[in-house]
PDB file of C-alpha atoms in Angstrom:
ATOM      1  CA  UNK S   3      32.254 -16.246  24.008  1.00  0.00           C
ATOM      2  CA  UNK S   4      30.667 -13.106  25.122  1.00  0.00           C
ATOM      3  CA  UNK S   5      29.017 -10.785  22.173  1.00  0.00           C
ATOM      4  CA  UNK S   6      27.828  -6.796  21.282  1.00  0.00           C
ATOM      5  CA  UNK S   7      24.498  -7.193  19.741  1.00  0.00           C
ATOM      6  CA  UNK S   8      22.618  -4.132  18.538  1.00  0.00           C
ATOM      7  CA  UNK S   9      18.609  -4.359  17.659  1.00  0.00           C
ATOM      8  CA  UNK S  10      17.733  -1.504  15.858  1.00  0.00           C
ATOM      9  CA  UNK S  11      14.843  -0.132  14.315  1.00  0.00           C
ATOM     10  CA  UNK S  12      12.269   2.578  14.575  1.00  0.00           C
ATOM     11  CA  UNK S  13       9.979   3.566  17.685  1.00  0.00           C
ATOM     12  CA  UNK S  14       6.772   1.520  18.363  1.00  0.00           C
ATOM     13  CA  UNK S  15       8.561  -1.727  17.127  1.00  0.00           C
ATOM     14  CA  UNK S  16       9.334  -3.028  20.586  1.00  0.00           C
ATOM     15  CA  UNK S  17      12.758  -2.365  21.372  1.00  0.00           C
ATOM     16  CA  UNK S  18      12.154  -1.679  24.935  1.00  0.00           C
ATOM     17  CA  UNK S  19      10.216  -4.681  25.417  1.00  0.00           C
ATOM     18  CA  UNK S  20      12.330  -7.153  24.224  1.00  0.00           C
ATOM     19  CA  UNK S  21      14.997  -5.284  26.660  1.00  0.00           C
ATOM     20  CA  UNK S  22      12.942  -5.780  29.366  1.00  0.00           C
ATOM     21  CA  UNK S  23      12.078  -9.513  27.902  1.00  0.00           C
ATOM     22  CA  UNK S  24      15.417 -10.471  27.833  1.00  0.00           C
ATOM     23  CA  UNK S  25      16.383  -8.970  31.489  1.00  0.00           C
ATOM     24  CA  UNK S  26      13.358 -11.081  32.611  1.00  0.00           C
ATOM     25  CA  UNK S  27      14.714 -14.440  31.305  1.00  0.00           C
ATOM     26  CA  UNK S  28      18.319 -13.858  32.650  1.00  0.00           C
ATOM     27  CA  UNK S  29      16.525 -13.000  36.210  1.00  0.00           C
ATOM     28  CA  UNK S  30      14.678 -16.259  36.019  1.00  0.00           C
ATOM     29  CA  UNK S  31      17.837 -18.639  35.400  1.00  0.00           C
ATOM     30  CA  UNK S  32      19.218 -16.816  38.410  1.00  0.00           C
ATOM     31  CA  UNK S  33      21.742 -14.309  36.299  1.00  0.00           C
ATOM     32  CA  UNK S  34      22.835 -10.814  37.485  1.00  0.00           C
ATOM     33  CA  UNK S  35      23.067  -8.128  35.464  1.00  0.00           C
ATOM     34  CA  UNK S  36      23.529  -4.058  35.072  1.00  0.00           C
ATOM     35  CA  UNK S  37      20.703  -2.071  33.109  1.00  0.00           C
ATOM     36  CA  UNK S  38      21.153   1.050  31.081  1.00  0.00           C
ATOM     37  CA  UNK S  39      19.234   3.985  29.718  1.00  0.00           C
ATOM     38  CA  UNK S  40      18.660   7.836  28.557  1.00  0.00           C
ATOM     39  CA  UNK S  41      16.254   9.927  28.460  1.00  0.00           C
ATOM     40  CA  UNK S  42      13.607   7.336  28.552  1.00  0.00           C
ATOM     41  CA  UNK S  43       9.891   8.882  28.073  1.00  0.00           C
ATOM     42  CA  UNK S  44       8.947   7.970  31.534  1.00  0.00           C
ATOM     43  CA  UNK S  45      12.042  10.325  33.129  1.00  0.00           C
ATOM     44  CA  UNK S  46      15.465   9.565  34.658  1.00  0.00           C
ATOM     45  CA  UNK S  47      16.955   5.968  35.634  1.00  0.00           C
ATOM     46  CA  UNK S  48      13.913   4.171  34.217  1.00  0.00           C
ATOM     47  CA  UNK S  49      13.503   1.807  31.371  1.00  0.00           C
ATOM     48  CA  UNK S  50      10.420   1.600  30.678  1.00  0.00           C
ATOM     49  CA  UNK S  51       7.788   0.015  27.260  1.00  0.00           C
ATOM     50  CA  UNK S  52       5.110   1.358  25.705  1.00  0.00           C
ATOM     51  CA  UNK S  53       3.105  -1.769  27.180  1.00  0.00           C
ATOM     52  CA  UNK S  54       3.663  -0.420  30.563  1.00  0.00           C
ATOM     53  CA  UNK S  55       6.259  -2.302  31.993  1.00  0.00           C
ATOM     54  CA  UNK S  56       9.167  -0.692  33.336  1.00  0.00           C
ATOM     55  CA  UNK S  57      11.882  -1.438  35.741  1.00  0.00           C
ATOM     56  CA  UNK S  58      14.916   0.665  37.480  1.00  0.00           C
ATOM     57  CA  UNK S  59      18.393   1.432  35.488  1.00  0.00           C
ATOM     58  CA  UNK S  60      21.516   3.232  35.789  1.00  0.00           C
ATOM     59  CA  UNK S  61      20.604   6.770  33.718  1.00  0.00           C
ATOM     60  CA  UNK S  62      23.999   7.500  30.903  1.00  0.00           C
ATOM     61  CA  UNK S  63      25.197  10.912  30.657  1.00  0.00           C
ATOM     62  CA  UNK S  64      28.039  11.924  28.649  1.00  0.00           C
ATOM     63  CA  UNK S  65      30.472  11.514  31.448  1.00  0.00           C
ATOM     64  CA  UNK S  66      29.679   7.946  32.412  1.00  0.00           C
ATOM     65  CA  UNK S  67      32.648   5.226  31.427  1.00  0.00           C
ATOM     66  CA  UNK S  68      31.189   1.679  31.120  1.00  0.00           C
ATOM     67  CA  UNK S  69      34.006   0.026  31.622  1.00  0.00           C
ATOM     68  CA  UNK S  70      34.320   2.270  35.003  1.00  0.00           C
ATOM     69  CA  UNK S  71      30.795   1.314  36.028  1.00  0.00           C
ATOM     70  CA  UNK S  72      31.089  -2.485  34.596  1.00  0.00           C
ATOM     71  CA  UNK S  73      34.822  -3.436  35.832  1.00  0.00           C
ATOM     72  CA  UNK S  74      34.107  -1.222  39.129  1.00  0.00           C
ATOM     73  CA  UNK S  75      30.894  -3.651  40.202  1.00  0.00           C
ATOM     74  CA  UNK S  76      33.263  -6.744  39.763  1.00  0.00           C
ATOM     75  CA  UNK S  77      35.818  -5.311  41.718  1.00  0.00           C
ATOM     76  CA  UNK S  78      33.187  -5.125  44.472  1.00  0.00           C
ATOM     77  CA  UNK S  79      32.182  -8.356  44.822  1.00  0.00           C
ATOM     78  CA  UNK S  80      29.303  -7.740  42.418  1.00  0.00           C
ATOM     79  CA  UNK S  81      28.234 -10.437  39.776  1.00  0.00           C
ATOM     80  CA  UNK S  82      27.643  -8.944  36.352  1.00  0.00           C
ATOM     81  CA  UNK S  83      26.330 -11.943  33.945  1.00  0.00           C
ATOM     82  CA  UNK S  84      24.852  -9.300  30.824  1.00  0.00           C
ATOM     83  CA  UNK S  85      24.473  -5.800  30.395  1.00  0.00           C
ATOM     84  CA  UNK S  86      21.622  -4.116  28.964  1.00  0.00           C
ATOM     85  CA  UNK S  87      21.597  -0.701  26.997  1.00  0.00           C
ATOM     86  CA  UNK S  88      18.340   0.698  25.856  1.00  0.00           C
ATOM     87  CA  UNK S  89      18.463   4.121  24.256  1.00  0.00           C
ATOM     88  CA  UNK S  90      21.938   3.416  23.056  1.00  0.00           C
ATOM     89  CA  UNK S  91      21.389   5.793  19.692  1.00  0.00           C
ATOM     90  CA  UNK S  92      22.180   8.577  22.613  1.00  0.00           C
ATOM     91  CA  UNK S  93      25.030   7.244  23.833  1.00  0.00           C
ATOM     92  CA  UNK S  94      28.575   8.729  22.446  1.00  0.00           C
ATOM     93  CA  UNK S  95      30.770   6.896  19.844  1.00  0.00           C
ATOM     94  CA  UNK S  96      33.418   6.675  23.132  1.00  0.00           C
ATOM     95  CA  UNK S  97      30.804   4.536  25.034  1.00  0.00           C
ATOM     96  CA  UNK S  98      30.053   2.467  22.486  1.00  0.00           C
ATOM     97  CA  UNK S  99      33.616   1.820  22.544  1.00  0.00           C
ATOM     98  CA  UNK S 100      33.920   1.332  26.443  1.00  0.00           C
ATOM     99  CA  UNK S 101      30.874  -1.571  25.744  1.00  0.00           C
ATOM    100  CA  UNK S 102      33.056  -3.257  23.222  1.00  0.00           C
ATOM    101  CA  UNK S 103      35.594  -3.466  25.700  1.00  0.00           C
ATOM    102  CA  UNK S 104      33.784  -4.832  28.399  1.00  0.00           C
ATOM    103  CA  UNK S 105      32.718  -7.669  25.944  1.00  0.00           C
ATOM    104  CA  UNK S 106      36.259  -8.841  24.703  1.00  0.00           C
ATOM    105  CA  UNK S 107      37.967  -7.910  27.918  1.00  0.00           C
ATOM    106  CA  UNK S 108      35.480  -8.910  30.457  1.00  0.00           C
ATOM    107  CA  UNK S 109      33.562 -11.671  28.295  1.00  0.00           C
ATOM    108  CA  UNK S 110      30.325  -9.814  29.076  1.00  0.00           C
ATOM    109  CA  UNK S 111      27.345 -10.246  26.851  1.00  0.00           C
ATOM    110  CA  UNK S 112      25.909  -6.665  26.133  1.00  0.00           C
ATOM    111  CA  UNK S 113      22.765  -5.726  24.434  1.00  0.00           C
ATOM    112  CA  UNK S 114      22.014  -2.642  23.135  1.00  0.00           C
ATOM    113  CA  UNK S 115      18.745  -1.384  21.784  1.00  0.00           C
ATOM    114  CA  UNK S 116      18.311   2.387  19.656  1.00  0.00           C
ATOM    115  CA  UNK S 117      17.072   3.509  16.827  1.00  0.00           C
ATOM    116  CA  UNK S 118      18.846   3.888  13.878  1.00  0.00           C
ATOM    117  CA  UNK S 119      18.281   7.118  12.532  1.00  0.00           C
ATOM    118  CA  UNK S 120      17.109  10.696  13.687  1.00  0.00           C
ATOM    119  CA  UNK S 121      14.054  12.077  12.395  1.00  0.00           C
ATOM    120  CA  UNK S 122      16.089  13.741   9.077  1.00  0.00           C
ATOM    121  CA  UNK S 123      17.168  10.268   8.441  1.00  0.00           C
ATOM    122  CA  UNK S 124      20.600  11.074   9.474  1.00  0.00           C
ATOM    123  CA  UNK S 125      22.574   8.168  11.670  1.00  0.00           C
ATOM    124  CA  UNK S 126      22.975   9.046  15.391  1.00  0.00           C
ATOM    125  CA  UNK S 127      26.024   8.831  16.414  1.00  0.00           C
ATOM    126  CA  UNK S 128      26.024   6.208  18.911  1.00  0.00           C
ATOM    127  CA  UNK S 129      24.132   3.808  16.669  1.00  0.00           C
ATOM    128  CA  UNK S 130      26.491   4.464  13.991  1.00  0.00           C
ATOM    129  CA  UNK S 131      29.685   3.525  15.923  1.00  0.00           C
ATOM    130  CA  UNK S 132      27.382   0.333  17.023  1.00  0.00           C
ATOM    131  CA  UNK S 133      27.028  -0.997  13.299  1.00  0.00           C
ATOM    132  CA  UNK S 134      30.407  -0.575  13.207  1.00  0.00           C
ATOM    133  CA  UNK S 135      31.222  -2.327  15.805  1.00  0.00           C
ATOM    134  CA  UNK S 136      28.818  -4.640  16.900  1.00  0.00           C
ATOM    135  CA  UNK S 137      29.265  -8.980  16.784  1.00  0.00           C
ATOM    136  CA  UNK S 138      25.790  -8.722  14.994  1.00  0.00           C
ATOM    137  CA  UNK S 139      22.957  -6.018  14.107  1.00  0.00           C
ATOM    138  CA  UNK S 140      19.312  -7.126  14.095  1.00  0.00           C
ATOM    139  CA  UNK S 141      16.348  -5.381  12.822  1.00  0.00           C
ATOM    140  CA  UNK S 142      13.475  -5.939  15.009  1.00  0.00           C
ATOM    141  CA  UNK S 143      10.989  -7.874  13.179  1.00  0.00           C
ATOM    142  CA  UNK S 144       7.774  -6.115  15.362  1.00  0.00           C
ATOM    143  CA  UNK S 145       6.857  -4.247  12.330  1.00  0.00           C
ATOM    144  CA  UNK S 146       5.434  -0.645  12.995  1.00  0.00           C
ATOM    145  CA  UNK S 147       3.046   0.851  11.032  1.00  0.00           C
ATOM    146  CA  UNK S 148       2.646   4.383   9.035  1.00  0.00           C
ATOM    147  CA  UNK S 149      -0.747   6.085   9.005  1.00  0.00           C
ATOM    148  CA  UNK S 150      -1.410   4.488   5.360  1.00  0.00           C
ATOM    149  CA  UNK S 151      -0.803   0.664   6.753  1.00  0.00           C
ATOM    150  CA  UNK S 152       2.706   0.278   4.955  1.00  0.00           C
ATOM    151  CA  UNK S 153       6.163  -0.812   6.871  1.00  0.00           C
ATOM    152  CA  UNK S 154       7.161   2.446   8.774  1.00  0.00           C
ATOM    153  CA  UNK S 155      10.594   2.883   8.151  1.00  0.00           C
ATOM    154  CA  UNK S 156      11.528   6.244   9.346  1.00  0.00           C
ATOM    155  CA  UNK S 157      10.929   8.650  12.565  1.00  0.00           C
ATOM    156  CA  UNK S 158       9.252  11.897  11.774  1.00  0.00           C
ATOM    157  CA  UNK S 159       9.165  14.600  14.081  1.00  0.00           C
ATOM    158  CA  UNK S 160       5.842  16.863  14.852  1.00  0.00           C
ATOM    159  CA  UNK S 161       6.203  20.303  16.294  1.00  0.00           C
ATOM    160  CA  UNK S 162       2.584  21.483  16.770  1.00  0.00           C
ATOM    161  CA  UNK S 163       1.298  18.682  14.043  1.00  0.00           C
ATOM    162  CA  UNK S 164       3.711  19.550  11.378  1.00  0.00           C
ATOM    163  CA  UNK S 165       6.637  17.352  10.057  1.00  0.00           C
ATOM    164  CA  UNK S 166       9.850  19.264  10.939  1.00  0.00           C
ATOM    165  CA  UNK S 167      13.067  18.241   9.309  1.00  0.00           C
ATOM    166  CA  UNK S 168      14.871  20.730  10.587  1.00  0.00           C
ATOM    167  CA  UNK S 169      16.397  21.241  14.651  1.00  0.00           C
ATOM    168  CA  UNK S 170      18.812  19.607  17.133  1.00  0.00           C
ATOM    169  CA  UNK S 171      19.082  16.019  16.983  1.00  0.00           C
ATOM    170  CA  UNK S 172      18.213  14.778  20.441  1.00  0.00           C
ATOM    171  CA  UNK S 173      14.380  16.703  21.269  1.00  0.00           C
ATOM    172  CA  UNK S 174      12.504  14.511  23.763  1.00  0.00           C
ATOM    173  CA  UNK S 175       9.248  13.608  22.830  1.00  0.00           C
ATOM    174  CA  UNK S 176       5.869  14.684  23.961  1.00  0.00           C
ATOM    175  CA  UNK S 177       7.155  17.410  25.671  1.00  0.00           C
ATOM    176  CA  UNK S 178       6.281  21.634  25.700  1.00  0.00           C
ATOM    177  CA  UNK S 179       8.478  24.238  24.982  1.00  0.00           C
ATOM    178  CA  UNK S 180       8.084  28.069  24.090  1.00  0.00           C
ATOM    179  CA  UNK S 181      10.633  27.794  21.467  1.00  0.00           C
ATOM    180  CA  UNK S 182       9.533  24.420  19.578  1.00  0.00           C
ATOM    181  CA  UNK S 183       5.834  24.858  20.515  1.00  0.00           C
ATOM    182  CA  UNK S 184       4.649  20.556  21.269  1.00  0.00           C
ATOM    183  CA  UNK S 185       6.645  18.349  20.005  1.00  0.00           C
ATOM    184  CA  UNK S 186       5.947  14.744  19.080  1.00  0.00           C
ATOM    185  CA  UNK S 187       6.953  11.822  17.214  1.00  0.00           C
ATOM    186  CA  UNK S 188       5.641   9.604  14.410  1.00  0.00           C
ATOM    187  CA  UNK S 189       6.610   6.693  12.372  1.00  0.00           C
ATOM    188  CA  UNK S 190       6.272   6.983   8.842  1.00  0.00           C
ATOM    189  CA  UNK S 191       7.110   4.563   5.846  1.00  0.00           C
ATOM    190  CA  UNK S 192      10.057   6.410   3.305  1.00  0.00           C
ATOM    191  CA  UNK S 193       7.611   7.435   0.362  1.00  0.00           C
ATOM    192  CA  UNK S 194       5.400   9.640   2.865  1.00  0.00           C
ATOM    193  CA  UNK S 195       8.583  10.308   5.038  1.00  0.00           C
ATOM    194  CA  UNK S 196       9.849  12.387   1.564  1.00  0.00           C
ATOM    195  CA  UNK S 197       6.773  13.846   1.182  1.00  0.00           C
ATOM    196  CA  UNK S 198       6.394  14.825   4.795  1.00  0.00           C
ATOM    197  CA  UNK S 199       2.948  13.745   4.828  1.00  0.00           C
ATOM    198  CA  UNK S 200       2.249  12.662   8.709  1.00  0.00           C
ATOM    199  CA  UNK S 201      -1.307  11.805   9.803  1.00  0.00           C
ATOM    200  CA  UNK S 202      -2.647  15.159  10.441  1.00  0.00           C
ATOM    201  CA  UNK S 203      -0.977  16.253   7.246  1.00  0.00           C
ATOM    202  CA  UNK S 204      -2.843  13.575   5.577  1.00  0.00           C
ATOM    203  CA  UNK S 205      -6.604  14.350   7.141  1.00  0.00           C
ATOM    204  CA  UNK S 206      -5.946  18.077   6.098  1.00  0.00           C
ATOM    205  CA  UNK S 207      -5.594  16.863   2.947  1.00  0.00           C
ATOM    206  CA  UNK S 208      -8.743  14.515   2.910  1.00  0.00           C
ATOM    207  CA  UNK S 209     -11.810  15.069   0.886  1.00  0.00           C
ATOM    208  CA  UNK S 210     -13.613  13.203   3.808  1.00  0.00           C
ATOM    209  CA  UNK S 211     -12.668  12.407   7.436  1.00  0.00           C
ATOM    210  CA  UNK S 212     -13.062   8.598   6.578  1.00  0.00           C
ATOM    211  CA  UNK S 213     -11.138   8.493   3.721  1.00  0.00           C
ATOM    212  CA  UNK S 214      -7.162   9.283   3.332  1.00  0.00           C
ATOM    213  CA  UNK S 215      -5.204  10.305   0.497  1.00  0.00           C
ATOM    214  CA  UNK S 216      -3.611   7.373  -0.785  1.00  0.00           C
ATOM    215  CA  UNK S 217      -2.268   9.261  -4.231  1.00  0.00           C
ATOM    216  CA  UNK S 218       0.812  10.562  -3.737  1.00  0.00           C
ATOM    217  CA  UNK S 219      -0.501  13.578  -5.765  1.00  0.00           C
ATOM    218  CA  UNK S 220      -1.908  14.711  -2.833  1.00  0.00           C
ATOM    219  CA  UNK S 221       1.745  14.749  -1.017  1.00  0.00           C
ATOM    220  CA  UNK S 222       4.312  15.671  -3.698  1.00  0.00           C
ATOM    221  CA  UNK S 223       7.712  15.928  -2.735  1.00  0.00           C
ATOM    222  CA  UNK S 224       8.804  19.551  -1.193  1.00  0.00           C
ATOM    223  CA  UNK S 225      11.139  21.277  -3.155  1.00  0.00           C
ATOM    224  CA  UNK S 226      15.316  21.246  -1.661  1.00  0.00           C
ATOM    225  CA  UNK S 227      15.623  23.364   1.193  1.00  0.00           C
TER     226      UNK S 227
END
């Protein structure tokens, strides 16, 4: 019985590791299997973890079918045991249809990994349609961390060291650009999320550069835009 399973969660809590984990322990029990990504931070047709490790995958655009790429390899000759999606909050509601296909059609096992929610705490799409139609959800239990040492929750993003909330969904990280000036991204828990009260925020706002301001008074929430 083959099953879509989606680990979600925000950056920094491992995702892409335990992607790569999992490809490594199919590898070593002699299983063959397809490997997915987009936009990965180390460029095209990579997955890759903040540990280091990496290893080659088939890039997703918004034109690639999955049950094309998937039911086309068999056809071949090829022997497809798992597939592996990392990135999948990128992928389109269709694909994450095509996946749940090649699971009850093909008896595949897939695995997707994304996060959850966009840096205004709004659902991507493709992670969306997963929840909906995934055999199970996990939450990663590789807990990242905001700057004050509590659960980080949500993903904030930095354009020149201050939280935006506003902009296109999909902005890749770490990157320059005359219009957004450097962007970045941080993990925050809710409460300092609301306040948008990142790191840098919270140094400004520091009587001392080795202490940080722990009272929300010193973050109250911005008024509605």
């Amino acid at each position: 019985m083959a099953d879509l399973v989606f680990f979600s969660g925000t950056m920094d809590c491992g995702k892409s590791t335990l992607a790569l984990q999992i490809d490594h322990n199919q590898r070593a029990r002699g299983r063959h299997g397809l490997i997915f990504t987009k936009l990965d931070r180390a460029g095209q047709s990579v997955l890759s973890s903040r540990l280091g490790l990496e290893t080659r995958a088939v890039e997703v655009d918004d034109a690639l079918d999955f049950w094309d790429v998937v039911a086309g390899s068999l056809v071949q000759g090829a022997r497809v045991d798992y597939v592996i999606c990392d990135e999948a909050q990128f992928y389109t509601p269709v694909q994450v249809e095509q996946l749940a296909r090649v699971v009850d059609e093909l008896r595949i096992d897939v695995t997707a990994f994304g996060i959850t929610a966009d840096f205004r705490t709004a659902l991507f799409p493709g992670s969306r349609r997963l929840i909906e139609l995934a055999d199970r959800v996990e939450v990663l239990q590789v807990e990242a961390l905001c700057w004050c040492g509590r659960r980080a929750t949500h993903n904030a993003r930095i354009v020149d060291g201050v939280m935006v909330v506003e902009g296109e969904q999909v902005v890749v990280g770490d990157t320059a650009s005359a219009r957004e000036g450097l962007v970045e991204y941080e993990v925050l828990c809710r409460r300092h999320h609301m306040r948008r009260m990142n790191s840098a925020a919270a140094r400004a706002a520091s009587p001392t550069p080795d202490t940080l301001p722990f009272d929300l008074d010193a973050c109250p929430v911005p008024p509605p835009l």
